[in-house]
PDB file of N, CA and C in Angstrom:
ATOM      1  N   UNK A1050     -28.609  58.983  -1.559  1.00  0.00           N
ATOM      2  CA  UNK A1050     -28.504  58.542  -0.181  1.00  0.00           C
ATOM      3  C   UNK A1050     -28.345  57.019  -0.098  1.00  0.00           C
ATOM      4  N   UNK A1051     -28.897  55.978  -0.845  1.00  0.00           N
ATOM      5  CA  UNK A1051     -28.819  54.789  -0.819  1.00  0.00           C
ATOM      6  C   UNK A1051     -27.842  54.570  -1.473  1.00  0.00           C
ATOM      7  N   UNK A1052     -27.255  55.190  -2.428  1.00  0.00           N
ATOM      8  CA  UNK A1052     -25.502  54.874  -2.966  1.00  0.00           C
ATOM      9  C   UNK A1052     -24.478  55.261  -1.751  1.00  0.00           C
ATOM     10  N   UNK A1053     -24.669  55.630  -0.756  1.00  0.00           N
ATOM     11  CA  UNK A1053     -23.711  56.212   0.461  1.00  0.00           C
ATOM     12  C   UNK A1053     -24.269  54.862   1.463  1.00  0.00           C
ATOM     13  N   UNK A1054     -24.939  54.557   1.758  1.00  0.00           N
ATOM     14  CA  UNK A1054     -25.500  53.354   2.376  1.00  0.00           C
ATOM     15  C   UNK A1054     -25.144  52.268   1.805  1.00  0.00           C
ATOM     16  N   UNK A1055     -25.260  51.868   0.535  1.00  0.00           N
ATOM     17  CA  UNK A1055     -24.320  50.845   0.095  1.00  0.00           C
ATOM     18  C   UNK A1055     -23.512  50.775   0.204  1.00  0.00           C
ATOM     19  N   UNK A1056     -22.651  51.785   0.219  1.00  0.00           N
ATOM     20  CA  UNK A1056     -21.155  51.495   0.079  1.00  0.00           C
ATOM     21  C   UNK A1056     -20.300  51.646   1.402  1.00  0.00           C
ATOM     22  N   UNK A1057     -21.295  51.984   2.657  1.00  0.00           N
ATOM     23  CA  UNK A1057     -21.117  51.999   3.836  1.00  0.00           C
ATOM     24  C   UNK A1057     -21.312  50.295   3.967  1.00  0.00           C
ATOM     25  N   UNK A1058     -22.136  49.784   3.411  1.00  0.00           N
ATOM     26  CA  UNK A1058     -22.812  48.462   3.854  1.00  0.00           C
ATOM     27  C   UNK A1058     -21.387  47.318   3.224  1.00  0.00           C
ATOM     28  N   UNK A1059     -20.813  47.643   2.256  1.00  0.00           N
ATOM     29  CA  UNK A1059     -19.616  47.157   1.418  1.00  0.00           C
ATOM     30  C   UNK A1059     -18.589  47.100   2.274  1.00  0.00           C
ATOM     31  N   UNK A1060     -18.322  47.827   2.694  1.00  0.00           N
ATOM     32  CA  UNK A1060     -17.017  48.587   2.959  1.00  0.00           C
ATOM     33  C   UNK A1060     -17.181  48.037   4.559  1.00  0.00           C
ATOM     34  N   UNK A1061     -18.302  47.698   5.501  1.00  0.00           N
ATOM     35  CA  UNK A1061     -18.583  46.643   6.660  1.00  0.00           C
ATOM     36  C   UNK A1061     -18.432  45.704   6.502  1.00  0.00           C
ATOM     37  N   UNK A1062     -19.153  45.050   5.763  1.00  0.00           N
ATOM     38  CA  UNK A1062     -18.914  43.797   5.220  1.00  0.00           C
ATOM     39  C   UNK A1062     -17.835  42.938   4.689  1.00  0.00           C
ATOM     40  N   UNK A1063     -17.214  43.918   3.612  1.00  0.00           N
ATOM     41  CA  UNK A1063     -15.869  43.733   3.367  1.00  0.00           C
ATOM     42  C   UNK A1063     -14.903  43.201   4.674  1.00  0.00           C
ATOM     43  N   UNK A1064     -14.702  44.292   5.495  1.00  0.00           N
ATOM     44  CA  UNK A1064     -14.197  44.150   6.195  1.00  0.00           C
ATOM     45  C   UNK A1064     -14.365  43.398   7.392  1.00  0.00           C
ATOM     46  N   UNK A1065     -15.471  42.938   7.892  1.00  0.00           N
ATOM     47  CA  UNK A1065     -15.867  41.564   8.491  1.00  0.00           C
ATOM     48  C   UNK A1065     -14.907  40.377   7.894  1.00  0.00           C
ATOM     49  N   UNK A1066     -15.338  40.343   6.561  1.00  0.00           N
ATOM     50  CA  UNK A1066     -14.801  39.266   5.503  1.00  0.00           C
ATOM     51  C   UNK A1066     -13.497  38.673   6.081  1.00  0.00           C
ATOM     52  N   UNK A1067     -12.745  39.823   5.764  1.00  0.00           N
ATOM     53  CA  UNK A1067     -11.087  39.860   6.230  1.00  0.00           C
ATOM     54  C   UNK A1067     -11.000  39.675   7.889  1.00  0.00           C
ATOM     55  N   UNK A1068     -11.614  39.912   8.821  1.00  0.00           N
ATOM     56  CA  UNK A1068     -11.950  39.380  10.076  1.00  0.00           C
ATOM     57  C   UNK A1068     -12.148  38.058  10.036  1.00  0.00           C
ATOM     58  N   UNK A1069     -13.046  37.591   9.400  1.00  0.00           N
ATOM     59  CA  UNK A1069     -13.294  36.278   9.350  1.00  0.00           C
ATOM     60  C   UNK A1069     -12.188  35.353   8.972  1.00  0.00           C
ATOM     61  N   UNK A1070     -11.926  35.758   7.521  1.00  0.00           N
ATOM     62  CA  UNK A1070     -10.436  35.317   6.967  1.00  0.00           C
ATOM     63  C   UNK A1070      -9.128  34.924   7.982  1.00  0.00           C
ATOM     64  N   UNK A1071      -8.817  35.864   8.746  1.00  0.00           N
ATOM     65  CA  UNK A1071      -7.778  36.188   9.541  1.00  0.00           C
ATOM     66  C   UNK A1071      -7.948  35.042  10.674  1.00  0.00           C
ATOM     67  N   UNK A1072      -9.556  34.634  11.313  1.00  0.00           N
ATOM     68  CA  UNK A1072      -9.569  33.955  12.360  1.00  0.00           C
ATOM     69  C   UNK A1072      -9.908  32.543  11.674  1.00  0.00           C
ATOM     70  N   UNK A1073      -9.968  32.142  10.125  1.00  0.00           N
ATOM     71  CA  UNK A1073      -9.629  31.089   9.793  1.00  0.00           C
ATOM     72  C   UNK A1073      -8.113  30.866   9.657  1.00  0.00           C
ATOM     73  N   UNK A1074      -7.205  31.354   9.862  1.00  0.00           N
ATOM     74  CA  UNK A1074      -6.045  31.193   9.406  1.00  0.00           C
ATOM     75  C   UNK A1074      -5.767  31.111  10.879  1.00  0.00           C
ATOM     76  N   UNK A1075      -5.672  31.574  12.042  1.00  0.00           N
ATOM     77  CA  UNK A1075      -4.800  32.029  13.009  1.00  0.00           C
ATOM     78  C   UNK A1075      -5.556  31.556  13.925  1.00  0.00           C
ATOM     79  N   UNK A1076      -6.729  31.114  13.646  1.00  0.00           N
ATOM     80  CA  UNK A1076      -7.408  30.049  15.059  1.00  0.00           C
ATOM     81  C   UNK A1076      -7.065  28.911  15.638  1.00  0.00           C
ATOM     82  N   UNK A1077      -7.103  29.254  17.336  1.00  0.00           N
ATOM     83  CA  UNK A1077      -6.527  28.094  17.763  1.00  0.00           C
ATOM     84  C   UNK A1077      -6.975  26.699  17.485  1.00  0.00           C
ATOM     85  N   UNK A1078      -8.288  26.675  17.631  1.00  0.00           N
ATOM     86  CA  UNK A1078      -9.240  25.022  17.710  1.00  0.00           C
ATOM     87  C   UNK A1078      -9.751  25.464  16.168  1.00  0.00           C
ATOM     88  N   UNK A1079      -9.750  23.361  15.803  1.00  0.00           N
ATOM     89  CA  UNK A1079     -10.771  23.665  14.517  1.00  0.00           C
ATOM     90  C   UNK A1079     -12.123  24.248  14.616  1.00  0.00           C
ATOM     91  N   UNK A1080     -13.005  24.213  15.825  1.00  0.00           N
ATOM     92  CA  UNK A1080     -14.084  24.520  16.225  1.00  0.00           C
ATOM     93  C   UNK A1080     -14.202  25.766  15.946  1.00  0.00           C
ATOM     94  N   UNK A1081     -13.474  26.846  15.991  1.00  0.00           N
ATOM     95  CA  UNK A1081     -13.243  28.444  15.732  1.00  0.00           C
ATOM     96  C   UNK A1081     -12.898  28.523  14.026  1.00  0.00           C
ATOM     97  N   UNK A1082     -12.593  27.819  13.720  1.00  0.00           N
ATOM     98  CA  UNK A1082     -12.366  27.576  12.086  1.00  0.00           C
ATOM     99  C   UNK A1082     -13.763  27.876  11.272  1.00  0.00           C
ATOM    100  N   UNK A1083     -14.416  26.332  12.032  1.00  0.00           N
ATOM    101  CA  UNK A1083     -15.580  26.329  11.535  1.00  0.00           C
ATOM    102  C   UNK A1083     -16.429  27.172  11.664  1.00  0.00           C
ATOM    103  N   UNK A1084     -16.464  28.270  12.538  1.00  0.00           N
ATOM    104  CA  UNK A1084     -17.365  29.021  13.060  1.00  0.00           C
ATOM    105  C   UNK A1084     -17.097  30.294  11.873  1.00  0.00           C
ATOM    106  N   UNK A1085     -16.059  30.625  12.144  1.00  0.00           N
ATOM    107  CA  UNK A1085     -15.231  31.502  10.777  1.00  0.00           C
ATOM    108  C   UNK A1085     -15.352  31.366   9.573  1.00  0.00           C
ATOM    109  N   UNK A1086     -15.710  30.398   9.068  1.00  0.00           N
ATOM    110  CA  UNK A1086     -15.869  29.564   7.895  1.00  0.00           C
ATOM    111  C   UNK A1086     -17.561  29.851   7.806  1.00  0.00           C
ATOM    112  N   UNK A1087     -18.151  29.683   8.690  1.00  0.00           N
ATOM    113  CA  UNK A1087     -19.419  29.672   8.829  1.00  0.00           C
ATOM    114  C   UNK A1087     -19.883  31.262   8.505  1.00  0.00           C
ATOM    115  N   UNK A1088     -19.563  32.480   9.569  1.00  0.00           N
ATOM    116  CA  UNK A1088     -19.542  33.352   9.271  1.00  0.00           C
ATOM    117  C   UNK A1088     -19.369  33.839   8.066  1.00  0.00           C
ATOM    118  N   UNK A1089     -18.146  33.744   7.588  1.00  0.00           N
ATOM    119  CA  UNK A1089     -17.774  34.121   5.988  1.00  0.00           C
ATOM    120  C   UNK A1089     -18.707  33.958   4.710  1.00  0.00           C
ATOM    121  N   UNK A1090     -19.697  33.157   4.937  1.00  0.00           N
ATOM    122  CA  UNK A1090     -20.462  32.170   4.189  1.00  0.00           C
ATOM    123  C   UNK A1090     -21.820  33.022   4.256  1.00  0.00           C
ATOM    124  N   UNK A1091     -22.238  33.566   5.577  1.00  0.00           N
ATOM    125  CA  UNK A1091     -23.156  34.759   6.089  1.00  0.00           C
ATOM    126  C   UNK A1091     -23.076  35.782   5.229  1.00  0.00           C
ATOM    127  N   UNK A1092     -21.523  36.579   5.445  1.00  0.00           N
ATOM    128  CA  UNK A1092     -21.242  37.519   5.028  1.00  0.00           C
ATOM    129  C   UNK A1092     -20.871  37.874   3.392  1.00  0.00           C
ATOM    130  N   UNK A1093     -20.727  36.669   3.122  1.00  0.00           N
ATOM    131  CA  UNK A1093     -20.815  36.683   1.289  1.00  0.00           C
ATOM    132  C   UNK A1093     -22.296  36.789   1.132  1.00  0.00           C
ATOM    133  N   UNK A1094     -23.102  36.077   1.805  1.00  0.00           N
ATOM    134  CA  UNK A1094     -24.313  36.026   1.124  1.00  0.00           C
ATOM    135  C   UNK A1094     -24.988  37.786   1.363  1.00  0.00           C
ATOM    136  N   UNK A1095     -24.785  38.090   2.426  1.00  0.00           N
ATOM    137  CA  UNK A1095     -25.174  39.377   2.408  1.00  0.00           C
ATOM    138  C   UNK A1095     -24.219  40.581   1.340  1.00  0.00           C
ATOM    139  N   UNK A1096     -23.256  40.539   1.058  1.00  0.00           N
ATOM    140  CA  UNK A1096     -22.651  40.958   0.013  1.00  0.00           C
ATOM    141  C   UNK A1096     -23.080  41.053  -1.284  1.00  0.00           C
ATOM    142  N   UNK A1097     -23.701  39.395  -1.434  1.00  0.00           N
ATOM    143  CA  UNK A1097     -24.486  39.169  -3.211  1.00  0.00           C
ATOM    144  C   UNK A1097     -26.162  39.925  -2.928  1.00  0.00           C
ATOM    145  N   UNK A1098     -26.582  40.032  -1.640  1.00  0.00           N
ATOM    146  CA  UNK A1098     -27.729  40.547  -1.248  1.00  0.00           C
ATOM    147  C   UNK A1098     -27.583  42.223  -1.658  1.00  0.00           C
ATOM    148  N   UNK A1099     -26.688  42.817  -1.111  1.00  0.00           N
ATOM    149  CA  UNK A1099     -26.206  43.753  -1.601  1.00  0.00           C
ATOM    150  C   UNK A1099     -25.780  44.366  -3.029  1.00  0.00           C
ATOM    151  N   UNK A1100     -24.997  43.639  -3.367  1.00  0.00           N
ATOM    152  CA  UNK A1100     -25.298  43.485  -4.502  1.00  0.00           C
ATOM    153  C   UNK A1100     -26.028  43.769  -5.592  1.00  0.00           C
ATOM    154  N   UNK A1101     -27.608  42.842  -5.011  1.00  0.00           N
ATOM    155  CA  UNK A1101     -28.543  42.482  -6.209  1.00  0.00           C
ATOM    156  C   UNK A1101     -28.991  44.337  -5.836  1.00  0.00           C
ATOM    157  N   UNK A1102     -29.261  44.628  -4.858  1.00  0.00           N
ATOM    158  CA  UNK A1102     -29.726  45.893  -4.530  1.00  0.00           C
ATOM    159  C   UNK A1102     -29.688  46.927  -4.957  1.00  0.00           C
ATOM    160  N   UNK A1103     -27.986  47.026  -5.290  1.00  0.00           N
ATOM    161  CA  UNK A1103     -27.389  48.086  -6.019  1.00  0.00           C
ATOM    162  C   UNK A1103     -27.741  47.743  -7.660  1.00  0.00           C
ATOM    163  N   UNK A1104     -27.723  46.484  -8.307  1.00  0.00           N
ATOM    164  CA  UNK A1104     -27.667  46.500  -9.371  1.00  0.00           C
ATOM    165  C   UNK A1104     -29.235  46.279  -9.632  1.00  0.00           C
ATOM    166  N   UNK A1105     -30.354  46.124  -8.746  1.00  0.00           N
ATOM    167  CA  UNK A1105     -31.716  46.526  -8.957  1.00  0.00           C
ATOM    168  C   UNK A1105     -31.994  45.130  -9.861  1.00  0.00           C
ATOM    169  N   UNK A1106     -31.726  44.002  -9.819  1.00  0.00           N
ATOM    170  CA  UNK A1106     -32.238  42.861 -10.005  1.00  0.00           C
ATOM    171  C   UNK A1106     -31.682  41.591  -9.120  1.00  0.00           C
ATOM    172  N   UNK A1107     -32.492  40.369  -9.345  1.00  0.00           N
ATOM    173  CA  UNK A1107     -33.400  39.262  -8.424  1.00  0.00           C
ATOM    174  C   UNK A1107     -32.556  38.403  -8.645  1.00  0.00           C
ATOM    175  N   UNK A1108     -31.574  38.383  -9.973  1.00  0.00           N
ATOM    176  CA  UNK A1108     -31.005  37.179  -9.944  1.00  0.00           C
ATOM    177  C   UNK A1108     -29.625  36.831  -8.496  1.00  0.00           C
ATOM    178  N   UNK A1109     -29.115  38.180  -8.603  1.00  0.00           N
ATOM    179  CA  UNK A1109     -28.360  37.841  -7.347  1.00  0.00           C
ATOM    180  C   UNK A1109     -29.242  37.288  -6.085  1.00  0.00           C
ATOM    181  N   UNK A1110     -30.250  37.453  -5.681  1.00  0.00           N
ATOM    182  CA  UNK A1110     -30.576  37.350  -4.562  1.00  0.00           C
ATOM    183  C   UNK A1110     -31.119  35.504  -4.467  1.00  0.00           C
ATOM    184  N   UNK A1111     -31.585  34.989  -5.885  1.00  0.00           N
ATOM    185  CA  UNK A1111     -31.577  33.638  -5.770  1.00  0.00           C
ATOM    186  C   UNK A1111     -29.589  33.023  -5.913  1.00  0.00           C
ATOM    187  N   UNK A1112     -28.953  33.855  -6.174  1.00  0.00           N
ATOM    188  CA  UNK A1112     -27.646  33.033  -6.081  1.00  0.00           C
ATOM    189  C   UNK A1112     -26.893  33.114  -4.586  1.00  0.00           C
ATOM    190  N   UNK A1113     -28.031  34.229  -3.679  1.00  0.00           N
ATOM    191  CA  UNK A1113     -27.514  34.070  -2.217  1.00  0.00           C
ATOM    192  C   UNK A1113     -28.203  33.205  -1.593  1.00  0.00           C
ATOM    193  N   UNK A1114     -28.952  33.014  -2.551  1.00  0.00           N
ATOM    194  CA  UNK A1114     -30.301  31.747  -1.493  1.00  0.00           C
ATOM    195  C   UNK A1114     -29.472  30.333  -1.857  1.00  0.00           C
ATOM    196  N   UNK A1115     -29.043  30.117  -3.148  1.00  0.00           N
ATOM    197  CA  UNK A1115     -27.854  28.771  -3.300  1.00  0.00           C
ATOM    198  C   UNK A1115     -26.451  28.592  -2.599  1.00  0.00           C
ATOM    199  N   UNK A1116     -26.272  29.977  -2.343  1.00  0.00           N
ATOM    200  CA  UNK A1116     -25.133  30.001  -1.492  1.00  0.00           C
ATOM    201  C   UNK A1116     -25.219  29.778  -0.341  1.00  0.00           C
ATOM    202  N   UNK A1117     -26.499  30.288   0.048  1.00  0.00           N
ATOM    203  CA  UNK A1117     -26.778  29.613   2.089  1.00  0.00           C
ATOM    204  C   UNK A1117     -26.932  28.480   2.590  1.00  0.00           C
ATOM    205  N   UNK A1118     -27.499  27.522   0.721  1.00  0.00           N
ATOM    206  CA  UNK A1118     -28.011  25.869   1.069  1.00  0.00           C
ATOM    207  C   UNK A1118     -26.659  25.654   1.226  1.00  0.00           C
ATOM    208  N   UNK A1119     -25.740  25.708  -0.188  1.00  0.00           N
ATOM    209  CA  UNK A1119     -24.661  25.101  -0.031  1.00  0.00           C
ATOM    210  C   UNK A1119     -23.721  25.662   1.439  1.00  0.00           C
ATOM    211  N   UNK A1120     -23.628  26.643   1.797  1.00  0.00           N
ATOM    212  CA  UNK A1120     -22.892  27.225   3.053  1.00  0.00           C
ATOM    213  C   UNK A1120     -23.074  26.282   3.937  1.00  0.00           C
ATOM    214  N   UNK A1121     -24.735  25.685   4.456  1.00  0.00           N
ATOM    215  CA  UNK A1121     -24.988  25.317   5.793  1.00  0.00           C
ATOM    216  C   UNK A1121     -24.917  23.714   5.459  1.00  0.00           C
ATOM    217  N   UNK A1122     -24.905  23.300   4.424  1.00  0.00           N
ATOM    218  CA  UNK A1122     -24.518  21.863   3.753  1.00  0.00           C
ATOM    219  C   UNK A1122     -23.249  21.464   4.587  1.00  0.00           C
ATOM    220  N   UNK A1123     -22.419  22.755   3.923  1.00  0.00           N
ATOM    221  CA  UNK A1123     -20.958  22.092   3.772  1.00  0.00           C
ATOM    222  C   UNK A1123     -20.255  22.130   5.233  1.00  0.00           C
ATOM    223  N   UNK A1124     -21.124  23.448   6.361  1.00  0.00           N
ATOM    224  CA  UNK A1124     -21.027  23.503   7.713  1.00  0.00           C
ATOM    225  C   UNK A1124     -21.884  22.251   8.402  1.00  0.00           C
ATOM    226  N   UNK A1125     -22.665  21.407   8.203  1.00  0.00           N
ATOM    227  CA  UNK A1125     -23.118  20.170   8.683  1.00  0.00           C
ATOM    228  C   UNK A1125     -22.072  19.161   8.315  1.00  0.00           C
ATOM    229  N   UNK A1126     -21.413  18.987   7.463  1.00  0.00           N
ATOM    230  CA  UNK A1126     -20.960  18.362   6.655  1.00  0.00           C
ATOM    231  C   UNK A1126     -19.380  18.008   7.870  1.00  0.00           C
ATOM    232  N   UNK A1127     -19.358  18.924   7.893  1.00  0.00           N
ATOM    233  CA  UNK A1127     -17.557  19.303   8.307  1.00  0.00           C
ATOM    234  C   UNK A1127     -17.612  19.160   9.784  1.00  0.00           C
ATOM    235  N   UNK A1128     -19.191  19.221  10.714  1.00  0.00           N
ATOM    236  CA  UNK A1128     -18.945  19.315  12.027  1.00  0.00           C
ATOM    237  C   UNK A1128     -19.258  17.974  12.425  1.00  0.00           C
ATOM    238  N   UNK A1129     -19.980  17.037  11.479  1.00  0.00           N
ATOM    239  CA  UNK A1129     -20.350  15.733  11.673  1.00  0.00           C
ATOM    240  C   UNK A1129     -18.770  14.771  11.480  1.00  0.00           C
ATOM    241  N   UNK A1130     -17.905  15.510  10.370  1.00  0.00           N
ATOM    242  CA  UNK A1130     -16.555  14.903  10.388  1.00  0.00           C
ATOM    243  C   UNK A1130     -15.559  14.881  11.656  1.00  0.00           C
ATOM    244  N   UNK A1131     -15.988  16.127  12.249  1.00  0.00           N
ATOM    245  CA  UNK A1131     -14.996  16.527  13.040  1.00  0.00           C
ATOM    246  C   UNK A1131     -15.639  15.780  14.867  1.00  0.00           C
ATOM    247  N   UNK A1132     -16.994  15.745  14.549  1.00  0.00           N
ATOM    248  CA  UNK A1132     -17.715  14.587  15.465  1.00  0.00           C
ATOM    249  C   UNK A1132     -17.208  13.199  15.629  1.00  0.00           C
ATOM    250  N   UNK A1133     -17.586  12.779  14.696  1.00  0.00           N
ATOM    251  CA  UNK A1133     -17.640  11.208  14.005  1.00  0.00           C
ATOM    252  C   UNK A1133     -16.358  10.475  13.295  1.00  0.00           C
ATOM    253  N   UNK A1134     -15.590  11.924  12.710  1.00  0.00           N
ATOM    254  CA  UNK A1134     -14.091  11.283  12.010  1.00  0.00           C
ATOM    255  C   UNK A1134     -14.561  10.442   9.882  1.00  0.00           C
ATOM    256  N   UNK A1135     -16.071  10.142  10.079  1.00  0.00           N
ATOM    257  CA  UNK A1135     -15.929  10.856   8.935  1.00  0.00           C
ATOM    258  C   UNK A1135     -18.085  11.003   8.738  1.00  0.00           C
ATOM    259  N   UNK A1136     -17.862  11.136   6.542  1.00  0.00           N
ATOM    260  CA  UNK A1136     -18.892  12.180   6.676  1.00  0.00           C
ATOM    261  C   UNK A1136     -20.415  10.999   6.398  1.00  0.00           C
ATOM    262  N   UNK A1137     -20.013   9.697   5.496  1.00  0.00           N
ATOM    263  CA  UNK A1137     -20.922   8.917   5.131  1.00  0.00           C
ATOM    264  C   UNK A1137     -20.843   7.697   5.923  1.00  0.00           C
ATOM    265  N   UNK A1138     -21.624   7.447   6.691  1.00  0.00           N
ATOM    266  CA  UNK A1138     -21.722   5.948   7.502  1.00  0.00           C
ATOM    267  C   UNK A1138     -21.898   4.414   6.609  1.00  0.00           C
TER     268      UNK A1138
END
């Protein structure tokens, strides 16, 4: 039952992914970029969360916890550019 739930959970996710993808490419404002970009970054991490689940160990789940620092890093990073014009004062 939890191998049918995973792969229900994959196969959502996945396909979010490519949602996300699609509205980084075809968005009007950078603001919708970033948001897309942002999302995507969500949805990987829940993927490697998934992941660790199916494969019944911890290390994935600390490489989704590095992936969320760096995710929300690089989303501060990019909205302070798009603020300010650039990233180090």
């Amino acid at each position: 039952m939890i191998g049918m739930a995973l792969g229900f959970a994959y196969m959502c996710f996945g396909l979010a992914m490519l949602f996300c993808l699609y509205r980084v490419v075809f968005a009007p404002g950078i603001a919708d970029r970033v948001l897309a970009l942002d999302t995507m970054t969500i949805n990987a991490i829940a993927l490697l969360a998934l992941f660790g689940i199916d494969k019944g160990t911890g290390m994935y789940f600390e490489a989704s916890l590095l992936f969320a620092m760096v995710g929300f890093i690089s989303t501060v990073a990019y909205g302070k550019f798009i603020l300010r014009g650039d990233i180090i004062e």
